[in-house]
């Protein structure tokens, strides 16, 4: 994790320098490194291993985390009131969580990448962005099966990824010259890839200086994805809610 933090810090400084070089009166940029006290509630199914429990709290994730990182980047055109942002989070959880009956261990790698276009509506003390974008999920699971259940192939692996079209809205309300209330909600899926996905965020940003801010939020993201025929090879189901507090540091240019 120390190497991971060091690598993210180098990326953060490099992108900060690059963004500063291209910043102008028209374009504003921001870069955020953040961490999540994540909890996962739900289940996953692979083939005949149906209904594997993924209810794990932050303490279990912390104990099993082998690698993780989160980064958020935005660019905004102040003249046309439109922009783009990208967000990437990844975590690699080691083995050790029991699953359903017959499953002794589950190894989970989860990555989420999203990119959005934004169109801003300005108020006196508020800024509201309409959101349209894509969210890409990439899940790698490895299930260790009880030898008493199968005669061979005691480990089964699955790599499943999909992309959801997502629409939403977010609002920033200036409470004073330091504190800003931040709210966001979006929905997607609708059976195009996942059956449904929803994300909600609420919290505050605190302005440290002209260029630096702290970000305190609570986030919840639900996804319900299923492919294949239940109980048969190739079947995969992922129905979870990932939620928890977010703490980030923002550099603006």
Coordinates of N, CA and C in Angstrom, one line a residue:
X1 N 0.8 -1.2 0.0 CA 0.0 0.0 0.0 C 0.9 1.3 0.0
X2 N 2.1 1.2 0.6 CA 2.9 2.4 0.6 C 3.4 2.7 -0.8
X3 N 3.7 1.6 -1.6 CA 4.1 1.8 -3.0 C 3.0 2.4 -3.8
X4 N 1.7 1.9 -3.5 CA 0.6 2.4 -4.2 C 0.4 3.9 -3.9
X5 N 0.5 4.2 -2.6 CA 0.3 5.7 -2.3 C 1.3 6.5 -2.9
X6 N 2.6 6.0 -3.0 CA 3.6 6.8 -3.6 C 3.4 6.9 -5.1
X7 N 2.9 5.9 -5.8 CA 2.7 6.0 -7.2 C 1.5 6.9 -7.5
X8 N 0.5 6.9 -6.7 CA -0.6 7.8 -6.9 C -0.2 9.3 -6.7
X9 N 0.7 9.5 -5.7 CA 1.2 10.8 -5.4 C 2.0 11.4 -6.6
X10 N 2.8 10.5 -7.2 CA 3.6 10.9 -8.4 C 2.6 11.3 -9.5
X11 N 1.6 10.4 -9.8 CA 0.6 10.7 -10.8 C -0.1 12.0 -10.5
X12 N -0.5 12.2 -9.3 CA -1.2 13.5 -8.9 C -0.3 14.7 -9.2
X13 N 0.9 14.7 -8.8 CA 1.8 15.8 -9.1 C 2.1 16.1 -10.6
X14 N 2.2 15.0 -11.3 CA 2.5 15.1 -12.8 C 1.3 15.7 -13.5
X15 N 0.1 15.2 -13.2 CA -1.1 15.7 -13.8 C -1.4 17.1 -13.4
X16 N -1.0 17.5 -12.1 CA -1.2 18.8 -11.6 C -0.3 19.8 -12.4
X17 N 0.9 19.4 -12.7 CA 1.8 20.2 -13.4 C 1.3 20.4 -14.9
X18 N 0.9 19.3 -15.5 CA 0.4 19.4 -16.9 C -0.8 20.2 -17.0
X19 N -1.8 20.1 -16.0 CA -3.0 20.8 -16.1 C -2.7 22.3 -15.9
X20 N -1.8 22.7 -15.0 CA -1.4 24.1 -14.8 C -0.9 24.7 -16.1
X21 N -0.1 23.9 -16.8 CA 0.5 24.4 -18.1 C -0.6 24.7 -19.1
X22 N -1.7 24.0 -19.1 CA -2.7 24.2 -20.2 C -3.9 25.0 -19.7
X23 N -3.9 25.4 -18.4 CA -5.0 26.1 -17.9 C -5.1 27.5 -18.6
X24 N -6.3 28.0 -18.7 CA -6.5 29.3 -19.3 C -7.7 30.0 -18.6
X25 N -8.0 31.2 -19.1 CA -9.2 31.9 -18.5 C -10.5 31.2 -18.9
X26 N -10.4 30.4 -20.0 CA -11.6 29.7 -20.4 C -11.8 28.4 -19.7
X27 N -10.8 27.6 -19.5 CA -10.8 26.3 -18.9 C -10.4 26.3 -17.5
X28 N -11.1 25.5 -16.7 CA -10.8 25.3 -15.3 C -10.6 23.8 -15.1
X29 N -9.6 23.4 -14.3 CA -9.3 21.9 -14.1 C -9.2 21.6 -12.7
X30 N -9.6 20.4 -12.3 CA -9.4 20.0 -10.9 C -9.0 18.5 -10.9
X31 N -8.2 18.1 -9.9 CA -7.7 16.8 -9.8 C -7.9 16.4 -8.3
X32 N -8.5 15.2 -8.1 CA -8.7 14.8 -6.7 C -8.2 13.4 -6.5
X33 N -7.5 13.2 -5.4 CA -7.2 11.9 -4.9 C -8.0 11.6 -3.7
X34 N -8.7 10.4 -3.6 CA -9.6 10.2 -2.5 C -9.5 8.7 -2.0
X35 N -10.0 8.5 -0.8 CA -10.1 7.2 -0.3 C -11.5 6.9 0.2
X36 N -11.9 5.7 0.2 CA -13.2 5.3 0.6 C -13.2 4.3 1.8
X37 N -14.0 4.5 2.8 CA -14.2 3.5 3.8 C -15.3 2.6 3.4
X38 N -15.1 1.8 2.4 CA -16.1 1.1 1.7 C -16.7 -0.1 2.4
X39 N -18.0 -0.3 2.3 CA -18.6 -1.5 2.7 C -19.4 -2.1 1.5
X40 N -19.4 -3.4 1.4 CA -20.1 -4.1 0.3 C -21.2 -5.0 0.8
X41 N -22.4 -4.8 0.4 CA -23.6 -5.6 0.8 C -24.2 -6.2 -0.5
X42 N -24.4 -7.5 -0.5 CA -25.0 -8.1 -1.6 C -24.5 -9.5 -1.9
X43 N -24.6 -10.0 -3.1 CA -24.3 -11.4 -3.4 C -23.8 -11.5 -4.9
X44 N -23.1 -12.6 -5.1 CA -22.7 -12.9 -6.5 C -22.9 -14.4 -6.8
X45 N -23.1 -14.7 -8.0 CA -23.3 -16.1 -8.4 C -22.4 -16.4 -9.7
X46 N -21.8 -17.6 -9.7 CA -21.0 -18.0 -10.8 C -21.3 -19.5 -11.1
X47 N -21.9 -19.7 -12.3 CA -22.2 -21.1 -12.6 C -23.2 -21.7 -11.7
X48 N -22.8 -22.8 -11.1 CA -23.6 -23.5 -10.1 C -23.5 -23.0 -8.7
X49 N -22.4 -22.1 -8.5 CA -22.2 -21.5 -7.2 C -23.1 -20.3 -7.0
X50 N -24.3 -20.5 -6.6 CA -25.3 -19.4 -6.6 C -25.5 -18.8 -5.2
X51 N -25.6 -17.5 -5.2 CA -25.9 -16.8 -3.9 C -24.8 -16.7 -3.0
X52 N -23.6 -16.4 -3.5 CA -22.4 -16.3 -2.6 C -22.5 -14.9 -1.9
X53 N -22.4 -14.9 -0.6 CA -22.5 -13.7 0.2 C -21.3 -12.8 0.0
X54 N -21.5 -11.5 -0.3 CA -20.5 -10.5 -0.4 C -20.6 -9.4 0.6
X55 N -21.3 -9.7 1.7 CA -21.5 -8.7 2.8 C -20.3 -8.6 3.6
X56 N -19.5 -7.6 3.3 CA -18.2 -7.4 4.0 C -18.1 -5.9 4.4
X57 N -17.7 -5.6 5.6 CA -17.6 -4.3 6.1 C -16.2 -3.7 5.8
X58 N -16.0 -2.5 6.1 CA -14.7 -1.8 5.8 C -13.6 -2.5 6.5
X59 N -13.8 -3.0 7.8 CA -12.7 -3.6 8.5 C -12.2 -4.9 7.8
X60 N -13.1 -5.7 7.2 CA -12.7 -6.9 6.5 C -12.0 -6.5 5.2
X61 N -12.5 -5.5 4.5 CA -11.9 -5.0 3.3 C -10.5 -4.5 3.6
X62 N -10.3 -3.7 4.6 CA -9.0 -3.2 5.0 C -8.0 -4.4 5.3
X63 N -8.5 -5.4 6.0 CA -7.6 -6.5 6.3 C -7.2 -7.3 5.1
X64 N -8.1 -7.4 4.1 CA -7.8 -8.2 2.9 C -7.3 -7.4 1.7
X65 N -7.3 -6.1 1.8 CA -6.9 -5.3 0.7 C -5.5 -5.5 0.3
X66 N -5.2 -5.9 -1.0 CA -3.9 -6.0 -1.5 C -3.5 -4.8 -2.3
X67 N -4.4 -4.1 -2.9 CA -4.1 -3.0 -3.8 C -5.4 -2.2 -4.0
X68 N -5.2 -0.8 -4.0 CA -6.4 0.0 -4.2 C -6.0 1.4 -4.6
X69 N -6.8 2.1 -5.4 CA -6.5 3.5 -5.7 C -7.8 4.2 -6.3
X70 N -7.9 5.5 -6.0 CA -9.0 6.2 -6.5 C -8.6 7.6 -7.0
X71 N -9.0 8.1 -8.2 CA -8.6 9.3 -8.7 C -9.8 9.9 -9.5
X72 N -9.9 11.3 -9.5 CA -11.0 12.0 -10.2 C -10.4 13.2 -10.8
X73 N -10.8 13.4 -12.1 CA -10.2 14.6 -12.9 C -11.4 15.2 -13.6
X74 N -11.4 16.6 -13.6 CA -12.4 17.4 -14.3 C -11.8 18.5 -15.1
X75 N -12.5 18.8 -16.2 CA -12.2 20.0 -17.0 C -13.5 20.7 -17.3
X76 N -13.5 22.1 -17.2 CA -14.8 22.8 -17.3 C -14.5 24.1 -18.1
X77 N -15.4 24.3 -19.1 CA -15.3 25.5 -20.0 C -16.2 26.5 -19.4
X78 N -15.6 27.6 -18.8 CA -16.4 28.6 -18.1 C -17.2 29.5 -19.0
X79 N -16.8 29.6 -20.3 CA -17.6 30.4 -21.3 C -18.8 29.7 -21.8
X80 N -18.7 28.4 -22.1 CA -19.8 27.7 -22.6 C -20.6 26.9 -21.6
X81 N -20.1 26.9 -20.3 CA -20.7 26.2 -19.2 C -20.9 24.7 -19.5
X82 N -19.9 24.0 -20.0 CA -20.0 22.6 -20.2 C -18.6 22.0 -19.8
X83 N -18.6 20.7 -19.5 CA -17.3 20.1 -19.1 C -17.3 18.6 -19.2
X84 N -16.2 18.0 -18.8 CA -16.1 16.6 -18.7 C -15.4 16.2 -17.4
X85 N -15.7 15.0 -16.9 CA -15.0 14.5 -15.8 C -14.8 12.9 -15.9
X86 N -13.8 12.5 -15.3 CA -13.4 11.0 -15.3 C -13.1 10.6 -13.9
X87 N -13.5 9.4 -13.5 CA -13.3 8.9 -12.2 C -12.9 7.4 -12.3
X88 N -11.9 7.0 -11.6 CA -11.4 5.6 -11.6 C -11.1 5.1 -10.2
X89 N -11.7 4.0 -9.9 CA -11.4 3.3 -8.6 C -11.1 1.9 -8.8
X90 N -10.2 1.3 -8.0 CA -9.8 -0.1 -8.2 C -9.4 -0.6 -6.8
X91 N -9.9 -1.9 -6.5 CA -9.4 -2.5 -5.3 C -9.3 -4.0 -5.6
X92 N -8.2 -4.6 -5.0 CA -7.9 -6.0 -5.1 C -8.0 -6.6 -3.7
X93 N -9.0 -7.4 -3.5 CA -9.2 -8.0 -2.2 C -8.7 -9.4 -2.2
X94 N -7.8 -9.8 -1.2 CA -7.3 -11.1 -1.1 C -8.3 -12.1 -0.7
X95 N -8.0 -13.4 -0.7 CA -8.9 -14.5 -0.4 C -9.2 -14.5 1.1
X96 N -10.2 -15.2 1.5 CA -10.5 -15.4 2.9 C -12.0 -15.2 3.3
X97 N -12.8 -14.8 2.4 CA -14.2 -14.6 2.7 C -15.0 -15.8 2.2
X98 N -15.7 -16.5 3.1 CA -16.5 -17.7 2.7 C -17.7 -17.2 1.9
X99 N -18.1 -18.1 1.0 CA -19.3 -17.8 0.2 C -20.5 -18.7 0.6
X100 N -21.2 -19.1 -0.4 CA -22.4 -19.9 -0.1 C -21.9 -21.4 0.3
X101 N -22.8 -22.2 0.6 CA -22.5 -23.6 0.9 C -21.7 -24.2 -0.2
X102 N -20.6 -24.8 0.1 CA -19.7 -25.4 -1.0 C -18.6 -24.5 -1.5
X103 N -18.7 -23.2 -1.1 CA -17.6 -22.2 -1.5 C -16.9 -21.8 -0.3
X104 N -15.6 -22.1 -0.3 CA -14.8 -21.8 0.9 C -14.1 -20.5 0.9
X105 N -13.7 -19.9 -0.3 CA -13.1 -18.6 -0.4 C -13.5 -17.9 -1.7
X106 N -13.5 -16.6 -1.6 CA -13.8 -15.7 -2.7 C -12.7 -14.6 -2.8
X107 N -12.1 -14.5 -4.0 CA -11.1 -13.5 -4.3 C -11.8 -12.5 -5.2
X108 N -11.8 -11.2 -4.9 CA -12.5 -10.2 -5.7 C -11.6 -9.1 -6.1
X109 N -11.6 -8.8 -7.4 CA -11.0 -7.6 -7.9 C -12.1 -6.8 -8.6
X110 N -12.2 -5.5 -8.2 CA -13.3 -4.7 -8.7 C -12.7 -3.3 -9.2
X111 N -13.0 -3.0 -10.4 CA -12.6 -1.7 -11.0 C -13.8 -1.0 -11.6
X112 N -13.9 0.3 -11.4 CA -15.0 1.1 -11.9 C -14.5 2.3 -12.5
X113 N -14.7 2.5 -13.8 CA -14.3 3.7 -14.6 C -15.5 4.4 -15.1
X114 N -15.6 5.7 -14.9 CA -16.7 6.4 -15.5 C -16.2 7.7 -16.1
X115 N -16.9 8.1 -17.2 CA -16.7 9.4 -17.9 C -18.0 10.0 -18.2
X116 N -18.1 11.4 -17.9 CA -19.3 12.1 -18.1 C -19.1 13.4 -18.8
X117 N -20.1 13.8 -19.6 CA -20.2 15.2 -20.0 C -21.2 15.9 -19.1
X118 N -20.9 17.2 -18.8 CA -21.7 18.0 -17.9 C -22.2 19.3 -18.6
X119 N -23.4 19.7 -18.3 CA -23.9 21.0 -18.8 C -24.4 21.7 -17.6
X120 N -23.9 22.9 -17.3 CA -24.1 23.6 -16.1 C -25.2 24.7 -16.2
X121 N -26.0 24.8 -15.1 CA -27.0 25.8 -14.9 C -26.6 26.6 -13.7
X122 N -26.3 27.8 -13.8 CA -25.8 28.6 -12.7 C -26.9 29.3 -11.9
X123 N -26.8 29.3 -10.6 CA -27.7 30.1 -9.8 C -26.9 31.2 -9.0
X124 N -27.6 31.9 -8.1 CA -26.9 32.9 -7.4 C -25.8 32.4 -6.5
X125 N -26.1 31.3 -5.8 CA -25.2 30.7 -4.9 C -25.1 29.2 -5.2
X126 N -25.4 28.7 -6.4 CA -25.4 27.3 -6.7 C -25.0 27.1 -8.1
X127 N -24.6 25.8 -8.3 CA -24.2 25.4 -9.7 C -24.8 24.0 -9.8
X128 N -25.6 23.8 -10.9 CA -26.2 22.5 -11.1 C -25.8 21.9 -12.4
X129 N -25.2 20.7 -12.4 CA -24.7 20.1 -13.6 C -25.6 18.9 -14.0
X130 N -26.1 18.9 -15.3 CA -26.8 17.8 -15.9 C -25.7 16.8 -16.4
X131 N -25.9 15.5 -16.1 CA -24.8 14.6 -16.4 C -25.3 13.5 -17.4
X132 N -24.4 13.2 -18.3 CA -24.6 12.1 -19.3 C -23.3 11.4 -19.5
X133 N -23.3 10.1 -19.3 CA -22.0 9.4 -19.4 C -22.1 7.9 -19.4
X134 N -20.9 7.3 -19.3 CA -20.8 5.8 -19.3 C -20.1 5.4 -18.0
X135 N -20.5 4.2 -17.5 CA -19.8 3.6 -16.3 C -19.4 2.2 -16.7
X136 N -18.1 2.0 -16.6 CA -17.6 0.6 -17.0 C -17.2 -0.1 -15.7
X137 N -17.7 -1.3 -15.6 CA -17.4 -2.2 -14.5 C -16.5 -3.3 -15.0
X138 N -15.5 -3.7 -14.2 CA -14.6 -4.8 -14.5 C -14.4 -5.6 -13.2
X139 N -15.0 -6.8 -13.2 CA -15.0 -7.7 -12.0 C -14.3 -9.0 -12.3
X140 N -13.3 -9.3 -11.5 CA -12.6 -10.6 -11.6 C -12.9 -11.3 -10.3
X141 N -13.4 -12.5 -10.4 CA -13.7 -13.3 -9.2 C -13.1 -14.7 -9.3
X142 N -12.6 -15.2 -8.2 CA -12.0 -16.5 -8.1 C -12.7 -17.2 -6.9
X143 N -13.4 -18.3 -7.2 CA -14.1 -19.0 -6.1 C -13.4 -20.4 -5.9
X144 N -13.1 -20.6 -4.7 CA -12.6 -22.0 -4.3 C -13.7 -22.8 -3.8
X145 N -13.9 -23.9 -4.5 CA -15.0 -24.8 -4.2 C -14.6 -25.9 -3.3
X146 N -15.5 -26.3 -2.3 CA -15.3 -27.4 -1.4 C -15.0 -28.7 -2.2
X147 N -13.9 -29.4 -2.0 CA -13.7 -30.6 -2.7 C -14.8 -31.7 -2.6
X148 N -15.6 -31.6 -1.5 CA -16.7 -32.5 -1.4 C -17.8 -32.2 -2.4
X149 N -17.8 -31.0 -3.0 CA -18.9 -30.7 -3.9 C -18.6 -31.1 -5.3
X150 N -17.3 -31.0 -5.7 CA -17.0 -31.3 -7.1 C -15.8 -32.3 -7.0
X151 N -15.7 -33.1 -8.1 CA -14.7 -34.2 -8.2 C -13.4 -33.6 -8.7
X152 N -13.4 -32.4 -9.4 CA -12.2 -31.8 -9.9 C -12.5 -30.3 -10.1
X153 N -11.4 -29.6 -10.6 CA -11.6 -28.2 -10.8 C -12.1 -27.5 -9.6
X154 N -11.3 -27.5 -8.5 CA -11.8 -26.9 -7.3 C -11.8 -25.4 -7.2
X155 N -11.2 -24.8 -8.3 CA -11.2 -23.3 -8.4 C -11.9 -22.9 -9.7
X156 N -12.8 -22.0 -9.6 CA -13.4 -21.5 -10.8 C -13.2 -20.0 -10.8
X157 N -12.9 -19.5 -12.0 CA -12.6 -18.0 -12.2 C -13.6 -17.4 -13.2
X158 N -13.9 -16.2 -13.0 CA -14.7 -15.4 -14.0 C -14.2 -14.0 -14.1
X159 N -14.1 -13.5 -15.4 CA -13.8 -12.1 -15.7 C -15.0 -11.6 -16.4
X160 N -15.7 -10.6 -15.8 CA -16.9 -10.1 -16.5 C -16.8 -8.6 -16.4
X161 N -17.0 -7.9 -17.6 CA -17.1 -6.5 -17.6 C -18.2 -6.0 -18.5
X162 N -18.8 -4.8 -18.2 CA -19.9 -4.3 -18.9 C -19.9 -2.8 -18.8
X163 N -20.6 -2.1 -19.7 CA -20.7 -0.7 -19.7 C -22.2 -0.3 -19.6
X164 N -22.5 0.7 -18.7 CA -23.8 1.2 -18.5 C -23.9 2.6 -19.0
X165 N -24.9 3.0 -19.7 CA -25.3 4.4 -20.0 C -25.9 5.0 -18.8
X166 N -25.5 6.1 -18.3 CA -25.9 6.7 -17.1 C -26.3 8.2 -17.3
X167 N -27.4 8.6 -16.7 CA -27.8 10.0 -16.7 C -28.0 10.4 -15.2
X168 N -27.8 11.7 -14.9 CA -27.9 12.2 -13.6 C -27.8 13.7 -13.4
X169 N -27.7 14.1 -12.2 CA -27.6 15.5 -11.9 C -26.8 15.7 -10.6
X170 N -26.0 16.8 -10.5 CA -25.3 17.1 -9.3 C -25.4 18.6 -9.0
X171 N -25.4 19.0 -7.8 CA -25.5 20.4 -7.4 C -24.5 20.8 -6.3
X172 N -24.0 21.9 -6.5 CA -23.1 22.5 -5.5 C -23.7 23.8 -5.0
X173 N -23.9 23.9 -3.7 CA -24.5 25.1 -3.0 C -23.5 25.7 -2.1
X174 N -23.1 26.9 -2.3 CA -22.2 27.7 -1.5 C -22.9 28.1 -0.2
X175 N -22.5 27.5 1.0 CA -23.0 27.9 2.2 C -22.4 29.2 2.8
X176 N -21.1 29.3 2.6 CA -20.4 30.6 2.9 C -19.1 30.6 2.0
X177 N -18.1 31.4 2.4 CA -16.9 31.5 1.5 C -16.0 30.3 1.7
X178 N -16.3 29.3 2.6 CA -15.5 28.2 2.9 C -16.2 26.9 2.6
X179 N -17.4 26.8 3.0 CA -18.2 25.5 2.9 C -19.1 25.4 1.7
X180 N -19.1 24.3 1.0 CA -20.0 24.1 -0.1 C -20.7 22.7 0.1
X181 N -22.0 22.7 0.0 CA -22.8 21.5 0.0 C -22.8 20.8 -1.4
X182 N -22.4 19.5 -1.5 CA -22.4 18.8 -2.7 C -23.3 17.6 -2.7
X183 N -24.2 17.6 -3.8 CA -25.1 16.5 -3.9 C -25.1 15.9 -5.3
X184 N -25.2 14.6 -5.4 CA -25.2 14.0 -6.8 C -26.1 12.7 -6.8
X185 N -26.8 12.5 -7.9 CA -27.6 11.3 -8.1 C -27.6 10.9 -9.5
X186 N -27.5 9.6 -9.9 CA -27.6 9.2 -11.2 C -28.1 7.8 -11.3
X187 N -28.7 7.4 -12.5 CA -29.3 6.1 -12.7 C -28.9 5.6 -14.1
X188 N -28.9 4.3 -14.3 CA -28.5 3.8 -15.6 C -28.8 2.3 -15.6
X189 N -28.3 1.6 -16.6 CA -28.5 0.2 -16.9 C -29.8 0.0 -17.7
X190 N -30.9 -0.1 -17.0 CA -32.2 -0.2 -17.7 C -32.3 -1.5 -18.6
X191 N -31.5 -2.5 -18.3 CA -31.5 -3.7 -19.1 C -30.6 -3.7 -20.3
X192 N -29.9 -2.6 -20.6 CA -29.1 -2.5 -21.8 C -27.8 -3.4 -21.5
X193 N -27.2 -3.3 -20.3 CA -26.2 -4.1 -19.9 C -26.6 -4.7 -18.5
X194 N -26.4 -3.9 -17.4 CA -26.9 -4.3 -16.1 C -28.4 -4.0 -16.1
X195 N -29.1 -4.7 -15.2 CA -30.5 -4.5 -15.1 C -30.8 -3.1 -14.6
X196 N -30.0 -2.7 -13.6 CA -30.2 -1.4 -13.1 C -28.9 -1.0 -12.3
X197 N -28.6 0.3 -12.3 CA -27.5 0.8 -11.5 C -27.9 2.2 -11.0
X198 N -27.5 2.5 -9.8 CA -27.9 3.8 -9.2 C -26.7 4.3 -8.3
X199 N -26.4 5.6 -8.3 CA -25.4 6.1 -7.4 C -25.9 7.4 -6.8
X200 N -25.6 7.5 -5.5 CA -26.0 8.7 -4.7 C -24.8 9.2 -3.9
X201 N -24.6 10.5 -3.9 CA -23.5 11.1 -3.1 C -24.0 12.3 -2.4
X202 N -23.6 12.6 -1.1 CA -23.9 13.8 -0.4 C -22.8 14.1 0.6
X203 N -22.5 15.4 0.7 CA -21.4 15.8 1.6 C -21.1 17.3 1.4
X204 N -19.8 17.6 1.8 CA -19.4 18.9 1.9 C -17.9 19.0 1.3
X205 N -17.6 20.2 0.7 CA -16.3 20.5 0.4 C -15.9 21.8 1.2
X206 N -14.6 21.7 1.7 CA -14.1 22.8 2.5 C -12.9 23.4 1.8
X207 N -13.0 24.7 1.5 CA -11.9 25.5 0.8 C -10.8 25.8 1.7
X208 N -9.6 25.3 1.4 CA -8.4 25.6 2.2 C -7.7 26.8 1.7
X209 N -7.7 27.0 0.4 CA -7.1 28.1 -0.3 C -7.7 28.3 -1.7
X210 N -7.1 29.1 -2.5 CA -7.6 29.3 -3.8 C -7.6 28.1 -4.7
X211 N -6.6 27.2 -4.4 CA -6.3 26.1 -5.3 C -6.6 24.7 -4.6
X212 N -6.7 24.7 -3.2 CA -6.9 23.4 -2.5 C -8.2 23.4 -1.7
X213 N -8.8 22.2 -1.8 CA -10.0 21.9 -1.0 C -10.0 20.5 -0.5
X214 N -10.8 20.3 0.6 CA -11.0 19.0 1.2 C -12.4 18.6 0.8
X215 N -12.6 17.3 0.6 CA -13.9 16.7 0.1 C -14.3 15.7 1.1
X216 N -15.5 15.9 1.8 CA -16.1 14.9 2.7 C -17.5 14.5 2.2
X217 N -17.6 13.3 1.8 CA -18.9 12.8 1.3 C -19.3 11.4 1.8
X218 N -20.5 11.1 1.6 CA -20.9 9.7 1.7 C -21.5 9.2 0.4
X219 N -21.0 8.0 -0.1 CA -21.4 7.6 -1.4 C -22.0 6.2 -1.3
X220 N -23.0 5.9 -2.2 CA -23.6 4.6 -2.3 C -23.8 4.3 -3.8
X221 N -23.4 3.1 -4.2 CA -23.6 2.8 -5.6 C -24.1 1.3 -5.7
X222 N -25.2 1.2 -6.3 CA -25.8 -0.1 -6.4 C -25.8 -0.6 -7.9
X223 N -25.5 -1.8 -8.1 CA -25.5 -2.4 -9.4 C -26.2 -3.8 -9.4
X224 N -27.0 -4.1 -10.3 CA -27.7 -5.4 -10.5 C -27.4 -5.9 -11.9
X225 N -26.5 -6.8 -12.0 CA -26.1 -7.3 -13.3 C -26.2 -8.8 -13.4
X226 N -26.7 -9.4 -14.5 CA -26.9 -10.8 -14.7 C -26.7 -11.2 -16.1
X227 N -26.0 -12.3 -16.3 CA -25.8 -12.8 -17.7 C -25.8 -14.3 -17.7
X228 N -26.3 -15.0 -18.7 CA -26.3 -16.4 -18.8 C -27.6 -17.0 -18.1
X229 N -27.6 -18.3 -18.0 CA -28.7 -19.1 -17.5 C -28.3 -19.6 -16.1
X230 N -29.2 -19.3 -15.1 CA -28.8 -19.6 -13.7 C -28.5 -21.1 -13.6
X231 N -27.5 -21.4 -12.8 CA -27.1 -22.8 -12.5 C -26.3 -23.5 -13.6
X232 N -26.0 -22.8 -14.7 CA -25.3 -23.4 -15.8 C -24.0 -22.7 -16.0
X233 N -23.0 -23.4 -16.7 CA -21.7 -22.7 -16.9 C -21.9 -21.4 -17.7
X234 N -21.2 -20.4 -17.4 CA -21.3 -19.1 -18.0 C -22.2 -18.2 -17.3
X235 N -23.0 -18.7 -16.3 CA -23.9 -17.8 -15.6 C -23.1 -16.9 -14.6
X236 N -23.5 -15.7 -14.6 CA -22.8 -14.7 -13.7 C -23.9 -13.7 -13.2
X237 N -23.9 -13.5 -11.9 CA -24.8 -12.5 -11.3 C -24.0 -11.7 -10.3
X238 N -24.2 -10.3 -10.3 CA -23.6 -9.5 -9.3 C -24.6 -8.4 -8.9
X239 N -25.0 -8.5 -7.7 CA -26.1 -7.7 -7.1 C -25.6 -7.1 -5.8
X240 N -25.0 -5.9 -5.8 CA -24.4 -5.4 -4.6 C -24.6 -3.9 -4.5
X241 N -24.5 -3.4 -3.2 CA -24.4 -2.0 -2.9 C -23.1 -1.7 -2.2
X242 N -22.3 -0.9 -2.8 CA -21.0 -0.5 -2.2 C -21.2 0.9 -1.6
X243 N -20.9 1.1 -0.4 CA -21.2 2.4 0.3 C -20.2 2.7 1.4
X244 N -20.1 4.0 1.7 CA -19.2 4.4 2.8 C -18.8 5.8 2.6
X245 N -18.0 6.3 3.7 CA -17.6 7.7 3.6 C -16.4 7.9 2.7
X246 N -16.3 9.1 2.1 CA -15.3 9.4 1.1 C -14.5 10.6 1.7
X247 N -13.2 10.6 1.7 CA -12.3 11.7 2.0 C -11.3 11.9 0.9
X248 N -11.3 13.1 0.4 CA -10.4 13.5 -0.7 C -9.8 14.8 -0.6
X249 N -8.7 15.0 -1.3 CA -8.1 16.3 -1.4 C -8.1 16.8 -2.9
X250 N -8.5 18.0 -3.2 CA -8.8 18.5 -4.5 C -7.8 19.6 -4.8
X251 N -7.2 19.5 -6.0 CA -6.3 20.6 -6.5 C -6.9 21.2 -7.7
X252 N -7.2 22.5 -7.6 CA -7.8 23.2 -8.7 C -6.8 24.1 -9.5
X253 N -7.0 24.3 -10.8 CA -6.1 25.1 -11.6 C -6.8 26.1 -12.4

